[in-house]
GROMACS .gro file of C-alpha atoms in nm:
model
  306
    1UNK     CA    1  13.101  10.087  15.114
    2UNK     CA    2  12.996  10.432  14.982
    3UNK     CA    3  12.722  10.582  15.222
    4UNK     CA    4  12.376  10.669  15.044
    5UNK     CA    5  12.215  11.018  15.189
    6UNK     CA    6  11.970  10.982  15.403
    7UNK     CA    7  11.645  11.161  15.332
    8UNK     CA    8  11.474  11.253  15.554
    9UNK     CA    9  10.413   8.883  16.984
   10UNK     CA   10  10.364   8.760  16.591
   11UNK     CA   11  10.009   8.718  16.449
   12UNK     CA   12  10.007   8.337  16.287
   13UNK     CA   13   9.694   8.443  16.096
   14UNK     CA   14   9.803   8.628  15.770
   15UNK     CA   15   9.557   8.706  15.477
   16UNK     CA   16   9.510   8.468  15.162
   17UNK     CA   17   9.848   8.491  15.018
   18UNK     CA   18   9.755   8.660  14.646
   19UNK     CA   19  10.057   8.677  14.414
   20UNK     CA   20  10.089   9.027  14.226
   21UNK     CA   21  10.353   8.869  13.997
   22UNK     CA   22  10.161   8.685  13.747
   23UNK     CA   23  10.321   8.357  13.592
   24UNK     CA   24  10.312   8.572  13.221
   25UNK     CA   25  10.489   8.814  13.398
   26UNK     CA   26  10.761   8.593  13.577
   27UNK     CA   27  10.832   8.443  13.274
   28UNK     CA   28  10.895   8.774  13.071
   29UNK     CA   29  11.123   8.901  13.340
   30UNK     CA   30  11.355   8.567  13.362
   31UNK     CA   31  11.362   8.537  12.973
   32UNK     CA   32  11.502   8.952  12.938
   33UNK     CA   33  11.764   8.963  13.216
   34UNK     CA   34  12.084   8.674  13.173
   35UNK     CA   35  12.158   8.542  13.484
   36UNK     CA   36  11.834   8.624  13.696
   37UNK     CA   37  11.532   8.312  13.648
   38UNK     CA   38  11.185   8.364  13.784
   39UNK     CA   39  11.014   8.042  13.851
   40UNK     CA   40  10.851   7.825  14.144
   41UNK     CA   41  11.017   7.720  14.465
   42UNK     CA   42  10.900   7.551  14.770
   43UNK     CA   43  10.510   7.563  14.790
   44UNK     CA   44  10.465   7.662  14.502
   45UNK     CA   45  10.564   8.023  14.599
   46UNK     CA   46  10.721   8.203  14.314
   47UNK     CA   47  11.120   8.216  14.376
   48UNK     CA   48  11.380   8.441  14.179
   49UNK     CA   49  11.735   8.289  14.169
   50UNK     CA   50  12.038   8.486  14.058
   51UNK     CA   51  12.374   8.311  13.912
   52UNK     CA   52  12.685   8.535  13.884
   53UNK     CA   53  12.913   8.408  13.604
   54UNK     CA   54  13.134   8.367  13.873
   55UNK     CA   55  12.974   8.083  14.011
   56UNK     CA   56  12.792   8.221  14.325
   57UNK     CA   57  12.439   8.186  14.329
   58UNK     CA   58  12.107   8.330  14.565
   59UNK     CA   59  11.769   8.233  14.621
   60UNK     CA   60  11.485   8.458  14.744
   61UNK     CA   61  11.116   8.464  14.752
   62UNK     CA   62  10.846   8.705  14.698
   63UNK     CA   63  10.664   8.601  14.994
   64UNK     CA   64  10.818   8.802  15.253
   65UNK     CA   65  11.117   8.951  15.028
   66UNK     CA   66  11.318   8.702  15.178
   67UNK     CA   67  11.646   8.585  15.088
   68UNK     CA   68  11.666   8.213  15.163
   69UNK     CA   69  12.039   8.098  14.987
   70UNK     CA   70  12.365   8.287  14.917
   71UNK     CA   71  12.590   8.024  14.784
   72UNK     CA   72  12.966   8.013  14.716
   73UNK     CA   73  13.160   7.755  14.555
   74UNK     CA   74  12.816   7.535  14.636
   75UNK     CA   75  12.861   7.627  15.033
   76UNK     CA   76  12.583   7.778  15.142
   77UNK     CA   77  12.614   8.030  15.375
   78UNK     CA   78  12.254   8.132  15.494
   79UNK     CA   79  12.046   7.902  15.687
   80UNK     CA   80  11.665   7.806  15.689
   81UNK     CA   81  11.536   7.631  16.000
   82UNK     CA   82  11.385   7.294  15.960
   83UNK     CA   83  11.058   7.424  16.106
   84UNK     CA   84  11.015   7.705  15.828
   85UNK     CA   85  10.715   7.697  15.608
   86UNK     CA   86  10.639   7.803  15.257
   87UNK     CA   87  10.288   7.787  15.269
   88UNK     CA   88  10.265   8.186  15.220
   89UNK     CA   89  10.076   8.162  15.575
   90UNK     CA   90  10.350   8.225  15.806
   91UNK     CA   91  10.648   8.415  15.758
   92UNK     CA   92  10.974   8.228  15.602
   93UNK     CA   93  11.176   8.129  15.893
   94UNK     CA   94  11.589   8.160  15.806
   95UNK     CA   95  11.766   8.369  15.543
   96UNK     CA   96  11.682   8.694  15.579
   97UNK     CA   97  11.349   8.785  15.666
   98UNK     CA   98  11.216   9.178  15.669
   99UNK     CA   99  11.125   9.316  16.006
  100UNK     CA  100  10.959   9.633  15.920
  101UNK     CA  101  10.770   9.871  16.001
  102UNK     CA  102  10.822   9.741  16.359
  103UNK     CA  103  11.181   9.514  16.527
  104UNK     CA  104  11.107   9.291  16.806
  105UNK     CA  105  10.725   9.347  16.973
  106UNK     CA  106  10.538   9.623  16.977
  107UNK     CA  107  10.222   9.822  16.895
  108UNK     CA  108  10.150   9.585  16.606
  109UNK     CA  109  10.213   9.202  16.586
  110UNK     CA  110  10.586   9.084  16.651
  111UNK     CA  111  10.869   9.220  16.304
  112UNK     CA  112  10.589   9.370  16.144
  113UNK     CA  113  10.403   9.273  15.824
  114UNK     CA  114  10.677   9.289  15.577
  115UNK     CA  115  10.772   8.948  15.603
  116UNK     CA  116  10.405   8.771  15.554
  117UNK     CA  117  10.320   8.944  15.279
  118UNK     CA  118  10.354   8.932  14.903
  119UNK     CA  119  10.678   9.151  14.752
  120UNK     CA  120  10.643   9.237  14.363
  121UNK     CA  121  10.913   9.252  14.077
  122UNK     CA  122  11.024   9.600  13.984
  123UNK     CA  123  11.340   9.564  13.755
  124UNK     CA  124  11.642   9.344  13.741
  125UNK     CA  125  11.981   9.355  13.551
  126UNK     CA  126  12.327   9.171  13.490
  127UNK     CA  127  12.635   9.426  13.528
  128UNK     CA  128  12.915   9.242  13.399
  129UNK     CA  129  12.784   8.917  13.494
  130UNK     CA  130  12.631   8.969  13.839
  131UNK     CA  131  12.282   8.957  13.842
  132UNK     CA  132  12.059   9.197  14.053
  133UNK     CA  133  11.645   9.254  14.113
  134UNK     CA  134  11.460   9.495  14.288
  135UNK     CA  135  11.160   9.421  14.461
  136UNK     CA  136  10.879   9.640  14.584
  137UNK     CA  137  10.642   9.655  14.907
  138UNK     CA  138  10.352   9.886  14.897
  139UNK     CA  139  10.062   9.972  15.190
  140UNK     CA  140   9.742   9.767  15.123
  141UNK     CA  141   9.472   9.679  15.324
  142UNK     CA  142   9.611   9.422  15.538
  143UNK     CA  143   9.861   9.689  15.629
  144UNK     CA  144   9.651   9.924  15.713
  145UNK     CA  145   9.472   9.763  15.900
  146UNK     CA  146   9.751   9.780  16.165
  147UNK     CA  147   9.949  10.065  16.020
  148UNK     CA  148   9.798  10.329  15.887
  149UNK     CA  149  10.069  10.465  15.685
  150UNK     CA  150  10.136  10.496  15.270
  151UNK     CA  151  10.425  10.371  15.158
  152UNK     CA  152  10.674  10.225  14.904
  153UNK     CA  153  10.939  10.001  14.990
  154UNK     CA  154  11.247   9.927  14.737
  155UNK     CA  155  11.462   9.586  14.853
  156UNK     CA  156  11.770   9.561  14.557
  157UNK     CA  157  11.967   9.239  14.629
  158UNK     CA  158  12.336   9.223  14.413
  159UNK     CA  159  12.510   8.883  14.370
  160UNK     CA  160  12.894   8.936  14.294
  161UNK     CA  161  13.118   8.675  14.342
  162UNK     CA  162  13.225   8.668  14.686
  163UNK     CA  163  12.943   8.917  14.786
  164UNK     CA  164  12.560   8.953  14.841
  165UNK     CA  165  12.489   9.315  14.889
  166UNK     CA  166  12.088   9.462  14.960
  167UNK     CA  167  12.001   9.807  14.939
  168UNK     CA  168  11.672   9.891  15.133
  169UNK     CA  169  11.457  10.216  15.084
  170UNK     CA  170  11.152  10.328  15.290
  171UNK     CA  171  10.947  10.625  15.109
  172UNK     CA  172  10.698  10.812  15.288
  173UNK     CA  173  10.435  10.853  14.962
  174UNK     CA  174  10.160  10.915  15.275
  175UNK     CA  175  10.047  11.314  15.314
  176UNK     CA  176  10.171  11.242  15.708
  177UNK     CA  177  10.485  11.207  15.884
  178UNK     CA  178  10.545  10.841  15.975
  179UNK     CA  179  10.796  10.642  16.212
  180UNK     CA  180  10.900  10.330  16.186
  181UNK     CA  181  11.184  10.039  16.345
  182UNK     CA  182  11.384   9.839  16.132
  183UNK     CA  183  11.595   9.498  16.081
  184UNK     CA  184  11.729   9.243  15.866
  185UNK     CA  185  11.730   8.930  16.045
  186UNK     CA  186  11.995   8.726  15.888
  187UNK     CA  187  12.067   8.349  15.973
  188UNK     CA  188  12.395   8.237  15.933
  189UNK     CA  189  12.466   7.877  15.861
  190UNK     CA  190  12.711   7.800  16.155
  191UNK     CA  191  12.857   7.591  16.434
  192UNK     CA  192  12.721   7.780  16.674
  193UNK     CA  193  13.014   7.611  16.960
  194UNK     CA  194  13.282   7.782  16.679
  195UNK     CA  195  13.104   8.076  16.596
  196UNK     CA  196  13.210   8.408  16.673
  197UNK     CA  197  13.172   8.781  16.586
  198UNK     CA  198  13.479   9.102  16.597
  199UNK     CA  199  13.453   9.442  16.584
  200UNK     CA  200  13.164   9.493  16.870
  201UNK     CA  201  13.372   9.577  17.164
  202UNK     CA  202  13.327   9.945  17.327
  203UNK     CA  203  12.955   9.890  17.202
  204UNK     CA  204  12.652  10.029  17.458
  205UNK     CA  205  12.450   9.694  17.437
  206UNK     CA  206  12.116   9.573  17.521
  207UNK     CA  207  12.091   9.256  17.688
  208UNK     CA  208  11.739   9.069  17.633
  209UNK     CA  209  11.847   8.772  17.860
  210UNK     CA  210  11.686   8.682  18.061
  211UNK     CA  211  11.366   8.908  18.041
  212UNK     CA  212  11.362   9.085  17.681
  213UNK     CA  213  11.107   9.302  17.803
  214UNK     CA  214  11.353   9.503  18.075
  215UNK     CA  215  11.689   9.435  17.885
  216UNK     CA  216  11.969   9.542  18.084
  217UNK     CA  217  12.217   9.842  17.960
  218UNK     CA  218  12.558   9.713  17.937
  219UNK     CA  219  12.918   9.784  17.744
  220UNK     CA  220  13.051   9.478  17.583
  221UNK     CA  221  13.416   9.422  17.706
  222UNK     CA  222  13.510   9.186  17.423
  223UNK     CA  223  13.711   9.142  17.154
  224UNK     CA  224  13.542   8.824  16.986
  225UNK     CA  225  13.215   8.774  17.127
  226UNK     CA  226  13.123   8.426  17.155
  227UNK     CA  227  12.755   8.222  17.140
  228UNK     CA  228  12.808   8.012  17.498
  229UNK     CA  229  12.413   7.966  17.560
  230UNK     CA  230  12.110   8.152  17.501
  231UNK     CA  231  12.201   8.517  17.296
  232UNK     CA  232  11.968   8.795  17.218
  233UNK     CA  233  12.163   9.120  17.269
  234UNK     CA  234  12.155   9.422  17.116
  235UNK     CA  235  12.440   9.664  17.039
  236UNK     CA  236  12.383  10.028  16.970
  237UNK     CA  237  12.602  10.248  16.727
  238UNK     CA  238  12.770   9.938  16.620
  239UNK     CA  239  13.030   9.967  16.391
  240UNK     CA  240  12.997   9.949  16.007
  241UNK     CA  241  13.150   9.632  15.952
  242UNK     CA  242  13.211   9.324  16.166
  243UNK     CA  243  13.305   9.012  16.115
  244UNK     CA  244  13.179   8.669  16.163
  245UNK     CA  245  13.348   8.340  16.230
  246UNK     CA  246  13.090   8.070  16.146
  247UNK     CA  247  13.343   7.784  16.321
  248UNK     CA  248  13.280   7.580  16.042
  249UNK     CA  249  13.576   7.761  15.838
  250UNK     CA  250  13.448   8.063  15.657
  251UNK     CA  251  13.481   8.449  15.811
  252UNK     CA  252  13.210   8.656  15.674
  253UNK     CA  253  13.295   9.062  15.650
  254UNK     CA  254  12.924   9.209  15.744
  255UNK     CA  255  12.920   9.600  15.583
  256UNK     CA  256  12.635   9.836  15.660
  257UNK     CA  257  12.572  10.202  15.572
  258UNK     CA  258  12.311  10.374  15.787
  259UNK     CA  259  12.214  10.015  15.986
  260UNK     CA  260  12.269  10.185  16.316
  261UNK     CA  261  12.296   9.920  16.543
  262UNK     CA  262  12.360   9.500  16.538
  263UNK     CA  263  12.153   9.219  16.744
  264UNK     CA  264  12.311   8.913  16.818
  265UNK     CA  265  12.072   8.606  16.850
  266UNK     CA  266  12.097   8.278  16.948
  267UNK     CA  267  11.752   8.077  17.060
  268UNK     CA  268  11.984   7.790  17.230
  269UNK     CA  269  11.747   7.504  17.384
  270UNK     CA  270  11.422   7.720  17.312
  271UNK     CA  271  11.475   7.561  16.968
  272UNK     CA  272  11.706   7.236  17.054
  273UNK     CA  273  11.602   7.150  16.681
  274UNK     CA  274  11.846   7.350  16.534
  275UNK     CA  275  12.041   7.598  16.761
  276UNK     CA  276  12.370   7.431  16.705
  277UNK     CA  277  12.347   7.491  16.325
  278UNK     CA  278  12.300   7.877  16.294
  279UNK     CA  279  12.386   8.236  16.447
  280UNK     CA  280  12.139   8.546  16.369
  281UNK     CA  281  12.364   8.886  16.349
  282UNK     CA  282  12.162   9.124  16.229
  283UNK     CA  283  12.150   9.456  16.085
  284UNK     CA  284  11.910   9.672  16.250
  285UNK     CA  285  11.792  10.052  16.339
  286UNK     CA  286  11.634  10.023  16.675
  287UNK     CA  287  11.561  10.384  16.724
  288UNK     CA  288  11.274  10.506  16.543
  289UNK     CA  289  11.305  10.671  16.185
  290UNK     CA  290  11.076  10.959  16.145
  291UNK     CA  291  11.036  11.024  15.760
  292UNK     CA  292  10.816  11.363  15.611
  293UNK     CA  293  10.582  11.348  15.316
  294UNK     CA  294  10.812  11.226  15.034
  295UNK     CA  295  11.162  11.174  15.226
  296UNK     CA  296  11.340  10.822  15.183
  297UNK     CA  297  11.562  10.673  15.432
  298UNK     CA  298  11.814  10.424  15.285
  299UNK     CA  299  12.015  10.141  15.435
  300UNK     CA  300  12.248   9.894  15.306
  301UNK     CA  301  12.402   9.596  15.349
  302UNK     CA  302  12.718   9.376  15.240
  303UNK     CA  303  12.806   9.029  15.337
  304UNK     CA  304  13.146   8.889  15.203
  305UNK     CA  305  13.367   8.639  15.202
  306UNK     CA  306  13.723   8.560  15.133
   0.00000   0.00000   0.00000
């Protein structure tokens, strides 16, 4: 992947989920781009799905800019827990959900506020038969009203094939500096007893287990790291592509530019529901970002498979 320059405990009650998308608008988008179709999904939430002529297929919503599906040959190779809502209340749990302007717990409530809030529509085209959209995130003031900050976030999401690739951009459009954590917490549909991940060993890590608020410095020693119990690890300067073994016969390549560092999690019997059926590796800048008065700091992301 070609590198982009770089410019320089969660709250349950969210506000009345108001759609800036209107159904008119929807409608004109899916009707103008081949491939990419604008319409309702689970609750009613409005739900974009794009179909490569290739066959593969993806699913995301506008509540939260989350990616729920990434199918191919009909496999699907994201998962969404059986607890998640789509009630535009809580924030969608699987796929992959936003954590901005804050990973993990903080100064504000738990992965920020860009997953429980409304996204909007900016453009969308079909190069050669893969479809892609762009979504948008701007302040407001439910945002404000724990981050005091202007901005404009860009999400672009590419279906090709074998691939799902997402481009991420955080613009300062404030007349202040800013600074700001970051993550995409992907869920990988898995056997978690199969699963495993290359490419981390030398890594400093970060080990969350058992008290995430003193994690212990380590240096992972592994060549395939493995999900024997409960996992929530961190792994600093990670490399920019890894490689995940979901044990259920697929190996997913996982690219980054400029996604500093990788978490590993795994809630185990904290969520005996579902642990056995899912992995989160996820892409992530735990160090803070500082961005100027009009700089952008870009990040992306590639998932394939074979």
């Amino acid at each position: 992947m070609v590198a982009l320059p770089m410019t320089c405990s969660f709250s349950a009650a969210t506000p009345r989920r108001v759609s800036r998308f209107s159904g008119a608008a929807m409608a004109s988008a899916s009707s103008k781009i081949e491939n990419v179709k604008v319409g309702k999904g689970l609750g009613d939430l409005p739900k974009v799905t794009l179909t490569s002529v290739h066959g593969s297929e993806a699913e995301l919503y506008l509540y939260g800019g989350c990616v729920t599906s990434w199918k191919v040959a009909n496999k699907d190779l994201l998962f969404v827990r059986p607890d998640a809502v789509f009630t535009g209340q809580k924030p969608i749990s699987g796929g992959i959900p936003h954590c901005f302007p804050q990973f993990g717990p903080g100064a504000i409530q738990q992965h920020g506020f860009a997953r429980n809030l409304d996204w909007s529509i900016v453009s969308s085209e079909t190069v050669e038969g893969n479809p892609s959209i762009t979504l948008e995130l701007k302040d407001g003031p439910y945002s404000r009203s724990m981050w005091d900050y202007s901005f404009q976030a860009l999400f672009k999401v590419t279906l090709d094939s074998n691939a799902l690739s997402t481009e991420l951009k955080v613009i300062n459009t404030d007349e202040k500096p800013f600074s700001f954590t970051t993550a995409l917490h992907t869920y990988f549909r898995a056997l978690v007893t199969g699963a495993s991940v290359k490419g981390l060993k030398g890594c400093k890590t970060l080990n969350k287990d058992p008290d995430p608020k003193n994690p212990v410095e380590g240096k992972e020693e592994r060549e395939v790291v493995t999900f024997p119990g409960f996992v929530d690890c961190v792994y600093l300067e990670a490399p920019t592509e890894l490689h995940l073994d979901n044990g259920l016969g697929d190996v997913i390549t996982i690219k980054n530019t400029n996604w500093s560092d990788t978490v590993l999690w795994n809630p185990h019997l904290t969520m005996e529901a579902c642990y056995k059926d899912f992995v989160c590796v996820e892409n992530a800048k735990i160090g803070q970002v500082q961005l100027k008065p009009n700089e952008t700091w870009t990040a992306l992301q590639q998932l394939s498979i074979v």
